[in-house]
Amino acid sequence: MNNVVRHSGEPSQTKRHVTASLWHVFVLSLLSSPLVSTFPLPHSVPPFVSSSPTLPGRSSSPGVEAQQAFRTEPRNLTVRMGATAVLRCEVLRASGAVQWVKDGLLLGPQRSLPGFPRYSMIGNPNKDLMFESLLLRRSNFPQGQYHLQIERAELEDDAPYECQVGRSESSRAVISNTVWINVQIPPSEPYFEVDVAEPWVAGKTYTVVCVVPDAKPEAQLTLYKDGVQLTGVQSFSMSGSKDKLLNTRAQVTVVAVSFDNGRQLACRAKNPALARPLETTLAMTVYFPPQPPVIEGLEREEVKAGRMLKLVCVSRGGNPLAALHWTKNGEVLSTSWEEDVDARRSSSTLYLQILPEDNQAVLCCESVNLVSPGPLSLSRKITVLFEPAEVTVIGSFKAIEGKELSLSCFTTSSNPPVQIRWWLGFRELNATGTTMVKGDNGGMTTMSNMTHRVSRGENGLPLTCEAFNKGTRFSKSQTTNLNVYYPPLKVWLDVPPENVPLRSGTTVRLLCFSTGGNPTGSLTWLKDGRPVPDALRQMSFDKGVSRELVLVLRPSDNAASYRCDAKNEARKVISAQTKLMVQFPAVSMKILAKQKEPRRGQNLTLECLSGSSNPKANISWSLGPLRLNGTEQAPKRAEFGGVSVRSTLSLLLASHHHNQRVICQAYSPLLAEGANTFYTLNVLYPPEFGPEQPRRVQASEGEAVTVPLTVSANPEEISCSWTRRGERLVKERDPRYQWSEDSSLEIRNVTRGDAGVYTVWCENEEGIDNTSVTLDVLYAPGVKAKTNPVHVNVGETADLICSADANPVISGMFSWKWLGDGEMETGEETQEDESGILTIRDVTRAHAGRYRCTADNGVGPPASADVQLVVRFRPELQKGARWRKVASRGDGTSTAEVACQAEGFPRVHFSWARNGVPVDFANPRYEQQTVREGSFHTSVVLVVNVTAALDYAVFTCTAHNSLGEDSLDIQLVSTSRPDPPSSFRQVSIAHDSARLEWIPGFDGGLQQRFRIRYRWARSDSFLYVDVFPPRASVFTVTGLSPVTTYNFSVNALNAMGESDYADAVLTITTMEGPETKKVPEDDGSGSQSVTGLPTYLTVTFTVVAGVLLALNSLGCFLGLRWRKRRFQTGTKEGGVLNEKENEAEGSSQSTAGSSNRYESREKINATAQRTLLVDSGSETDSNVYESYTGESSHYYYPAGSYRRPLDALPEETCRLDAISYPVGSQGHVYEDVRDWGVYEDVARSSLPPPPSLIDHRIPRQGGSRRPPAYPQGIRRAMDDRPPQRDCDLPFELRGELV
């Protein structure tokens, strides 16, 4: 067993090593094996050790000639992250495999160290030349320098490393000392652990913490405030986010001061791995209180009331700036202020209107901010000078002559107090006393008393109290005229005589007069000593007053005494009086009943008492229209000097008497007048149902119905309950039941199940009764189809049946409607009981679709149900010209799409044949794709890499289903010039334009455009107009002359040439223009032309026009020559020769059959010629082609593709015509009920334009149908076909057949 030697330090030194395990020896033996150079060792092999010391260059085992040893051993290394680290290792006489061990993991003997892209062994492996021959003979391993290079050092490279040399045939294994690579990692960006959003408060202590994460070795932190290093910083480290990384945390205590506001805290981190320290900063926000406020604008404390003061409160300093508010006597006046950030001050302006209430008021301005310990305030007291608000004289200015008048004059509070003086006229009166007391708002109130004896001569003199304020120099007074009273002189009456009788109700006027007195007398009418309130207003005249009393005589006026009193404030009364005689009817009527609770069937006794009347009255009884007889008693004397009468009545009661009135009347024949009263009968009886109570009620389903209840009873407190089918109805069982106040039954959301008989039971204290009501519920019909869908073959009879659930069921309630487009004869409609039947005989494909059955019985909205009629029919293929021919370049690189489309139901299947032989779709050159939507089925055969020899043939498409089949031959030909358009016709005509329309022919496999030529009788040549948009099939030719006959024709052009002109020449005469006038005939004068111009101007214009016309003709001729020469040159080079234009005017030669024929002059490939069909026109007898425009011919192209239409012989230029597949007209969608929607048999396809391109002007049997829309994938394939331009074609295809 070989020994392993471990070296430490210089190569000449040796140390003692530990004995290696058997596993280590086994690995060393593997290292000396030739397989080591081919198969790297596992990376988990532990380091090698040895137990016996060995000197360099010597071997301890017999047969070993030279011991391998370290010349240079690795040393500990410190490196920054991202730098390159090199551990040096040089081996003398290396004969074993040399490799490095990282943290116990073998890196491998290869110098590139696979699996460690940043690790490699560098240096000269053959530096030890002394053993070069030995190495070449016995070892395949490199010798010499084996330095370990680590690029872009990372944290994972921080580990112990050893350089190991494996055992060889001549030497034992040796291992270097273990060294470490110390990778220095720079720290991440430092950050503060401080709540930035929370400001500091001056005077408080705060702890600032800065953290520097993930450094190796740990970072050194320094904290600064406003550039000054902080002392007392405490730092400590902790584990970082990864092993071996450390986070450094430093904290310091800071006391916030006001001048720190806005300054910065800085945290600076240093680390050996950093080129320069990292630093992060934090701006400090410090709050501190403001200075005390100052008040500006109040110079003196004494202020007159009414003045407007402007006071300004200013507070300086503080962060944030102070909030200011004004108070007066503790009440807030203003809380608004302004802030001047630049001047660091707050100000609040107060506008104060001085009032007397402000006397001795304390004005205070307070300032405070968020950190103030308390509000800072400044107070000022003001003294207000003010006059008394009121001067009031207390006492009466009215006095009876010879009496004393006592008055007091009182002033409200004033500052200072006022002086009071009395005046009567212009004479000052002496006051008897003056007093002053404290008043409101800190002022004084003053009172002065005065006594004076009045005389009749002082009546009307002004009496004045004057108050003077010495502080404000203002006086205020109160003046009132003196009123001296004395009594009236005389009173007399103007009334009817006392012995004349008057009738009750008569109007009588009593008039009283009075003269003299101050004031004039006040007249009062009294009846039997009591004042009469109804007297009219007192009237005045020159010497006195009068007052009239208008009486409507009443019984109480009989023998009554009326007196008129005249008096005034002099307290002396003068009177005059009279009496009246009045006749009146009974003043009152009263009926008394002897029974308290009369009931049905009992006799009721009533007694009528007539009040006083003058003369006596007669009593009579009545009940409604009936007059009743009563018993009258002897009269008695009564009030007002009249007599009263009494009468008795007996009545048998019934229920209909309840609430009726029994009337008693007292009539006086002398007066022809009477009085009456009534007694309302209150008859007690059990419940009774009236004749208007309904026995049957109808309601519509879903509505709320009320079953009315007409019941009467006395007492009216009755309880009613409803039952149905013997079961009582309660709201808790069905919340739809509601009862009104009259116990009527209300059923909400009535259903047909609510129909039936309802019984109501009513009861009161007198008894019980019941009645029944039948509820008939009407409901709108509900319709459903008996069979849906209905399948029928073409020609058979279809019965569409729908049934309705309705009440009532009426005749003619069913109607049918066709839901497709257009109008359709729906068939025969019949009704059998609750079923509606639509019978359609001789069904055609046009009948397929949805039919709507509607039932309407007049109750609620009509109901409908849709029935799908599916008509089965054999397939029918589209066979227009565009379906019979497909063009493709036969150069072996293009792909042709041979498509056919069939309409049929049930599902249509397709089969394809080529020249009568079924197409083998196993051939990768052929691929079939099928698309279906409703009854439309489209099959496309993709022919890949079309060649003339193999693929120019007749493809037969056969569509079949269970009802039959149909087939179509489709010819695959080479690209060619287009066929001429067909069905050229006039759309509209105007005085200066003509709108033309045509059906495009086969486009030859390329994009085609159209050109219109036209001329009129006197034109020298044709004019040409290019149609824009290029592919439009409707175009308006403008610039025409009114009332002129034109001949129009149209042809098609593509990149390979142009077609002949259409088979028809249109002769059109424009209409007369709105301003067209007849040219007046020449009158022989010769002075003016027919246009009204002078002759010399007419001659000049004619000459100029002739010259321009000659130049135009010359230009046209030269252009034709140039074009013809260019065209012939292109033909000689291999282009397709265009057919000569038919120059004969009005030619109507048809070119439908010869538009695609191949001339003998054309160069045709011999192989391709054998595959061409004789009839290249597909249908020589048909001029009907599919229209590529549908119902709309207006397309808008980008400006880049626009080319101005030329008026004469345009040059052929290479341009890109826009491609547009218009959407077809909307028609009936033939729906497949059981397999609805579009399906695809293949994943993708490229189809020809959809069948909506079929000319909708051609009528079709069975109405119009909307062809299917293609799936998105197929539509994208169609739209993505690049437009072909003439210059895009190969040169050999620019007019030459392959």
mmCIF file of C-alpha atoms in Angstrom, residues 893-1087:
data_model
loop_
_atom_site.group_PDB
_atom_site.id
_atom_site.type_symbol
_atom_site.label_atom_id
_atom_site.label_comp_id
_atom_site.label_asym_id
_atom_site.label_seq_id
_atom_site.Cartn_x
_atom_site.Cartn_y
_atom_site.Cartn_z
ATOM 1 C CA THR A 893 -43.910 26.421 -56.069
ATOM 2 C CA SER A 894 -47.475 27.697 -55.805
ATOM 3 C CA THR A 895 -50.510 26.164 -54.085
ATOM 4 C CA ALA A 896 -53.909 25.990 -55.740
ATOM 5 C CA GLU A 897 -57.234 25.916 -53.888
ATOM 6 C CA VAL A 898 -59.916 23.985 -55.765
ATOM 7 C CA ALA A 899 -63.203 24.650 -53.964
ATOM 8 C CA CYS A 900 -66.802 23.688 -54.394
ATOM 9 C CA GLN A 901 -69.797 24.561 -52.270
ATOM 10 C CA ALA A 902 -73.049 22.636 -51.888
ATOM 11 C CA GLU A 903 -76.282 23.331 -50.096
ATOM 12 C CA GLY A 904 -78.199 20.363 -48.752
ATOM 13 C CA PHE A 905 -79.642 18.650 -45.738
ATOM 14 C CA PRO A 906 -78.942 16.289 -44.062
ATOM 15 C CA ARG A 907 -75.177 16.577 -43.920
ATOM 16 C CA VAL A 908 -73.447 16.623 -47.295
ATOM 17 C CA HIS A 909 -70.322 14.566 -47.970
ATOM 18 C CA PHE A 910 -67.828 15.282 -50.707
ATOM 19 C CA SER A 911 -65.720 13.107 -52.989
ATOM 20 C CA TRP A 912 -63.139 14.321 -55.479
ATOM 21 C CA ALA A 913 -61.823 12.936 -58.767
ATOM 22 C CA ARG A 914 -59.089 14.159 -61.057
ATOM 23 C CA ASN A 915 -59.705 13.486 -64.724
ATOM 24 C CA GLY A 916 -62.215 10.850 -63.627
ATOM 25 C CA VAL A 917 -59.845 9.137 -61.169
ATOM 26 C CA PRO A 918 -60.510 9.526 -57.426
ATOM 27 C CA VAL A 919 -58.036 11.836 -55.736
ATOM 28 C CA ASP A 920 -55.625 10.048 -53.456
ATOM 29 C CA PHE A 921 -55.489 12.203 -50.357
ATOM 30 C CA ALA A 922 -52.747 10.010 -48.977
ATOM 31 C CA ASN A 923 -50.547 11.874 -51.409
ATOM 32 C CA PRO A 924 -49.013 14.771 -49.450
ATOM 33 C CA ARG A 925 -49.569 17.049 -52.433
ATOM 34 C CA TYR A 926 -53.333 16.873 -51.935
ATOM 35 C CA GLU A 927 -55.193 17.957 -48.830
ATOM 36 C CA GLN A 928 -58.957 18.193 -48.344
ATOM 37 C CA GLN A 929 -60.625 20.663 -46.006
ATOM 38 C CA THR A 930 -64.353 20.846 -45.267
ATOM 39 C CA VAL A 931 -66.337 23.605 -43.605
ATOM 40 C CA ARG A 932 -70.025 23.532 -42.760
ATOM 41 C CA GLU A 933 -72.464 26.172 -41.535
ATOM 42 C CA GLY A 934 -76.131 25.274 -41.491
ATOM 43 C CA SER A 935 -77.012 23.729 -44.825
ATOM 44 C CA PHE A 936 -73.998 25.181 -46.622
ATOM 45 C CA HIS A 937 -71.027 22.823 -47.033
ATOM 46 C CA THR A 938 -67.738 23.863 -48.563
ATOM 47 C CA SER A 939 -64.953 21.487 -49.583
ATOM 48 C CA VAL A 940 -61.512 22.678 -50.625
ATOM 49 C CA VAL A 941 -58.716 20.606 -52.146
ATOM 50 C CA LEU A 942 -55.301 22.153 -51.645
ATOM 51 C CA VAL A 943 -52.904 21.214 -54.458
ATOM 52 C CA VAL A 944 -49.384 21.848 -53.229
ATOM 53 C CA ASN A 945 -46.535 22.717 -55.599
ATOM 54 C CA VAL A 946 -48.710 22.920 -58.681
ATOM 55 C CA THR A 947 -47.036 21.865 -61.914
ATOM 56 C CA ALA A 948 -48.506 22.148 -65.361
ATOM 57 C CA ALA A 949 -47.717 18.559 -66.309
ATOM 58 C CA LEU A 950 -49.278 16.955 -63.271
ATOM 59 C CA ASP A 951 -52.006 19.260 -62.052
ATOM 60 C CA TYR A 952 -53.587 21.145 -64.948
ATOM 61 C CA ALA A 953 -56.634 18.901 -65.156
ATOM 62 C CA VAL A 954 -60.361 18.620 -64.549
ATOM 63 C CA PHE A 955 -61.274 18.084 -60.891
ATOM 64 C CA THR A 956 -64.735 16.642 -60.324
ATOM 65 C CA CYS A 957 -66.435 17.518 -57.022
ATOM 66 C CA THR A 958 -69.353 15.240 -56.061
ATOM 67 C CA ALA A 959 -71.627 16.201 -53.158
ATOM 68 C CA HIS A 960 -74.035 13.563 -51.855
ATOM 69 C CA ASN A 961 -76.328 12.798 -48.950
ATOM 70 C CA SER A 962 -79.155 10.341 -48.294
ATOM 71 C CA LEU A 963 -81.472 12.170 -50.742
ATOM 72 C CA GLY A 964 -79.184 12.347 -53.788
ATOM 73 C CA GLU A 965 -76.034 13.845 -55.185
ATOM 74 C CA ASP A 966 -74.709 16.556 -57.501
ATOM 75 C CA SER A 967 -71.355 17.035 -59.225
ATOM 76 C CA LEU A 968 -69.296 19.846 -60.749
ATOM 77 C CA ASP A 969 -66.235 19.834 -63.003
ATOM 78 C CA ILE A 970 -63.628 22.396 -62.014
ATOM 79 C CA GLN A 971 -60.797 23.221 -64.368
ATOM 80 C CA LEU A 972 -57.342 24.036 -62.948
ATOM 81 C CA VAL A 973 -55.583 26.248 -65.496
ATOM 82 C CA SER A 974 -52.639 28.574 -65.680
ATOM 83 C CA THR A 975 -52.866 32.216 -64.716
ATOM 84 C CA SER A 976 -53.998 34.339 -67.635
ATOM 85 C CA ARG A 977 -55.528 37.636 -68.538
ATOM 86 C CA PRO A 978 -59.085 38.096 -67.207
ATOM 87 C CA ASP A 979 -62.395 37.392 -68.913
ATOM 88 C CA PRO A 980 -64.418 40.403 -70.013
ATOM 89 C CA PRO A 981 -67.152 41.639 -67.647
ATOM 90 C CA SER A 982 -70.749 40.791 -68.375
ATOM 91 C CA SER A 983 -74.245 42.174 -67.736
ATOM 92 C CA PHE A 984 -73.058 45.711 -68.409
ATOM 93 C CA ARG A 985 -75.978 47.977 -67.590
ATOM 94 C CA GLN A 986 -77.044 51.471 -66.617
ATOM 95 C CA VAL A 987 -77.891 52.150 -62.945
ATOM 96 C CA SER A 988 -78.819 55.844 -63.106
ATOM 97 C CA ILE A 989 -78.363 58.841 -65.354
ATOM 98 C CA ALA A 990 -78.070 62.567 -64.672
ATOM 99 C CA HIS A 991 -77.377 65.618 -66.789
ATOM 100 C CA ASP A 992 -73.598 65.419 -66.212
ATOM 101 C CA SER A 993 -72.950 61.823 -65.050
ATOM 102 C CA ALA A 994 -73.875 58.206 -65.640
ATOM 103 C CA ARG A 995 -73.713 55.431 -63.050
ATOM 104 C CA LEU A 996 -72.819 52.056 -64.589
ATOM 105 C CA GLU A 997 -72.719 48.499 -63.241
ATOM 106 C CA TRP A 998 -71.369 45.154 -64.500
ATOM 107 C CA ILE A 999 -70.561 41.653 -63.269
ATOM 108 C CA PRO A 1000 -66.815 40.873 -63.167
ATOM 109 C CA GLY A 1001 -65.663 37.832 -65.124
ATOM 110 C CA PHE A 1002 -63.003 35.279 -64.231
ATOM 111 C CA ASP A 1003 -59.962 37.179 -62.990
ATOM 112 C CA GLY A 1004 -57.395 34.785 -64.495
ATOM 113 C CA GLY A 1005 -56.058 33.912 -61.066
ATOM 114 C CA LEU A 1006 -54.742 37.427 -60.460
ATOM 115 C CA GLN A 1007 -56.182 40.617 -59.099
ATOM 116 C CA GLN A 1008 -58.096 42.463 -61.755
ATOM 117 C CA ARG A 1009 -59.203 46.041 -62.235
ATOM 118 C CA PHE A 1010 -61.584 47.658 -64.702
ATOM 119 C CA ARG A 1011 -61.506 50.402 -67.299
ATOM 120 C CA ILE A 1012 -64.430 52.178 -68.907
ATOM 121 C CA ARG A 1013 -64.190 53.687 -72.363
ATOM 122 C CA TYR A 1014 -66.753 55.974 -73.899
ATOM 123 C CA ARG A 1015 -67.271 58.372 -76.787
ATOM 124 C CA TRP A 1016 -69.989 60.520 -78.305
ATOM 125 C CA ALA A 1017 -71.034 61.158 -81.901
ATOM 126 C CA ARG A 1018 -68.593 63.955 -82.691
ATOM 127 C CA SER A 1019 -65.610 62.734 -80.681
ATOM 128 C CA ASP A 1020 -62.465 61.790 -82.582
ATOM 129 C CA SER A 1021 -61.466 58.911 -80.290
ATOM 130 C CA PHE A 1022 -62.443 57.015 -77.162
ATOM 131 C CA LEU A 1023 -61.929 58.403 -73.693
ATOM 132 C CA TYR A 1024 -60.787 55.962 -70.993
ATOM 133 C CA VAL A 1025 -61.496 56.060 -67.251
ATOM 134 C CA ASP A 1026 -59.888 53.693 -64.721
ATOM 135 C CA VAL A 1027 -62.433 52.480 -62.170
ATOM 136 C CA PHE A 1028 -61.705 53.436 -58.591
ATOM 137 C CA PRO A 1029 -61.704 51.610 -56.271
ATOM 138 C CA PRO A 1030 -59.927 49.200 -58.637
ATOM 139 C CA ARG A 1031 -62.128 46.156 -57.946
ATOM 140 C CA ALA A 1032 -65.444 48.008 -57.821
ATOM 141 C CA SER A 1033 -68.185 46.854 -60.184
ATOM 142 C CA VAL A 1034 -70.229 50.049 -59.922
ATOM 143 C CA PHE A 1035 -68.781 53.346 -61.112
ATOM 144 C CA THR A 1036 -70.028 56.853 -61.875
ATOM 145 C CA VAL A 1037 -68.603 58.582 -64.944
ATOM 146 C CA THR A 1038 -68.713 62.343 -64.386
ATOM 147 C CA GLY A 1039 -68.001 65.401 -66.480
ATOM 148 C CA LEU A 1040 -70.572 64.547 -69.154
ATOM 149 C CA SER A 1041 -72.479 67.087 -71.194
ATOM 150 C CA PRO A 1042 -76.247 67.480 -70.880
ATOM 151 C CA VAL A 1043 -78.530 66.045 -73.568
ATOM 152 C CA THR A 1044 -75.679 64.127 -75.240
ATOM 153 C CA THR A 1045 -75.640 60.509 -76.445
ATOM 154 C CA TYR A 1046 -72.656 58.415 -75.295
ATOM 155 C CA ASN A 1047 -71.514 54.850 -76.043
ATOM 156 C CA PHE A 1048 -70.000 53.084 -73.007
ATOM 157 C CA SER A 1049 -68.086 49.806 -72.718
ATOM 158 C CA VAL A 1050 -65.962 48.175 -69.996
ATOM 159 C CA ASN A 1051 -63.111 45.648 -69.866
ATOM 160 C CA ALA A 1052 -60.905 44.039 -67.202
ATOM 161 C CA LEU A 1053 -57.137 44.125 -66.672
ATOM 162 C CA ASN A 1054 -54.725 42.157 -64.533
ATOM 163 C CA ALA A 1055 -50.971 41.731 -64.362
ATOM 164 C CA MET A 1056 -50.956 39.495 -67.462
ATOM 165 C CA GLY A 1057 -52.994 41.675 -69.746
ATOM 166 C CA GLU A 1058 -56.453 42.959 -70.424
ATOM 167 C CA SER A 1059 -59.651 41.349 -71.626
ATOM 168 C CA ASP A 1060 -61.819 42.264 -74.549
ATOM 169 C CA TYR A 1061 -64.517 44.802 -73.868
ATOM 170 C CA ALA A 1062 -67.877 43.683 -72.546
ATOM 171 C CA ASP A 1063 -70.330 41.926 -74.801
ATOM 172 C CA ALA A 1064 -72.673 44.901 -74.787
ATOM 173 C CA VAL A 1065 -72.186 48.564 -75.648
ATOM 174 C CA LEU A 1066 -74.434 50.882 -73.676
ATOM 175 C CA THR A 1067 -75.929 53.829 -75.524
ATOM 176 C CA ILE A 1068 -76.981 56.454 -72.996
ATOM 177 C CA THR A 1069 -78.313 59.963 -73.463
ATOM 178 C CA THR A 1070 -77.767 62.315 -70.552
ATOM 179 C CA MET A 1071 -80.620 64.340 -69.137
ATOM 180 C CA GLU A 1072 -81.304 68.018 -69.637
ATOM 181 C CA GLY A 1073 -79.407 70.133 -67.150
ATOM 182 C CA PRO A 1074 -81.061 72.609 -64.792
ATOM 183 C CA GLU A 1075 -79.420 75.568 -66.557
ATOM 184 C CA THR A 1076 -79.545 74.310 -70.165
ATOM 185 C CA LYS A 1077 -80.943 76.962 -72.513
ATOM 186 C CA LYS A 1078 -81.641 76.941 -76.220
ATOM 187 C CA VAL A 1079 -79.059 78.786 -78.279
ATOM 188 C CA PRO A 1080 -80.732 81.618 -80.164
ATOM 189 C CA GLU A 1081 -80.445 81.439 -83.919
ATOM 190 C CA ASP A 1082 -78.271 83.884 -85.768
ATOM 191 C CA ASP A 1083 -80.280 86.893 -86.805
ATOM 192 C CA GLY A 1084 -77.794 87.811 -89.503
ATOM 193 C CA SER A 1085 -76.506 90.877 -87.717
ATOM 194 C CA GLY A 1086 -73.034 89.342 -87.262
ATOM 195 C CA SER A 1087 -72.254 91.609 -84.367
#
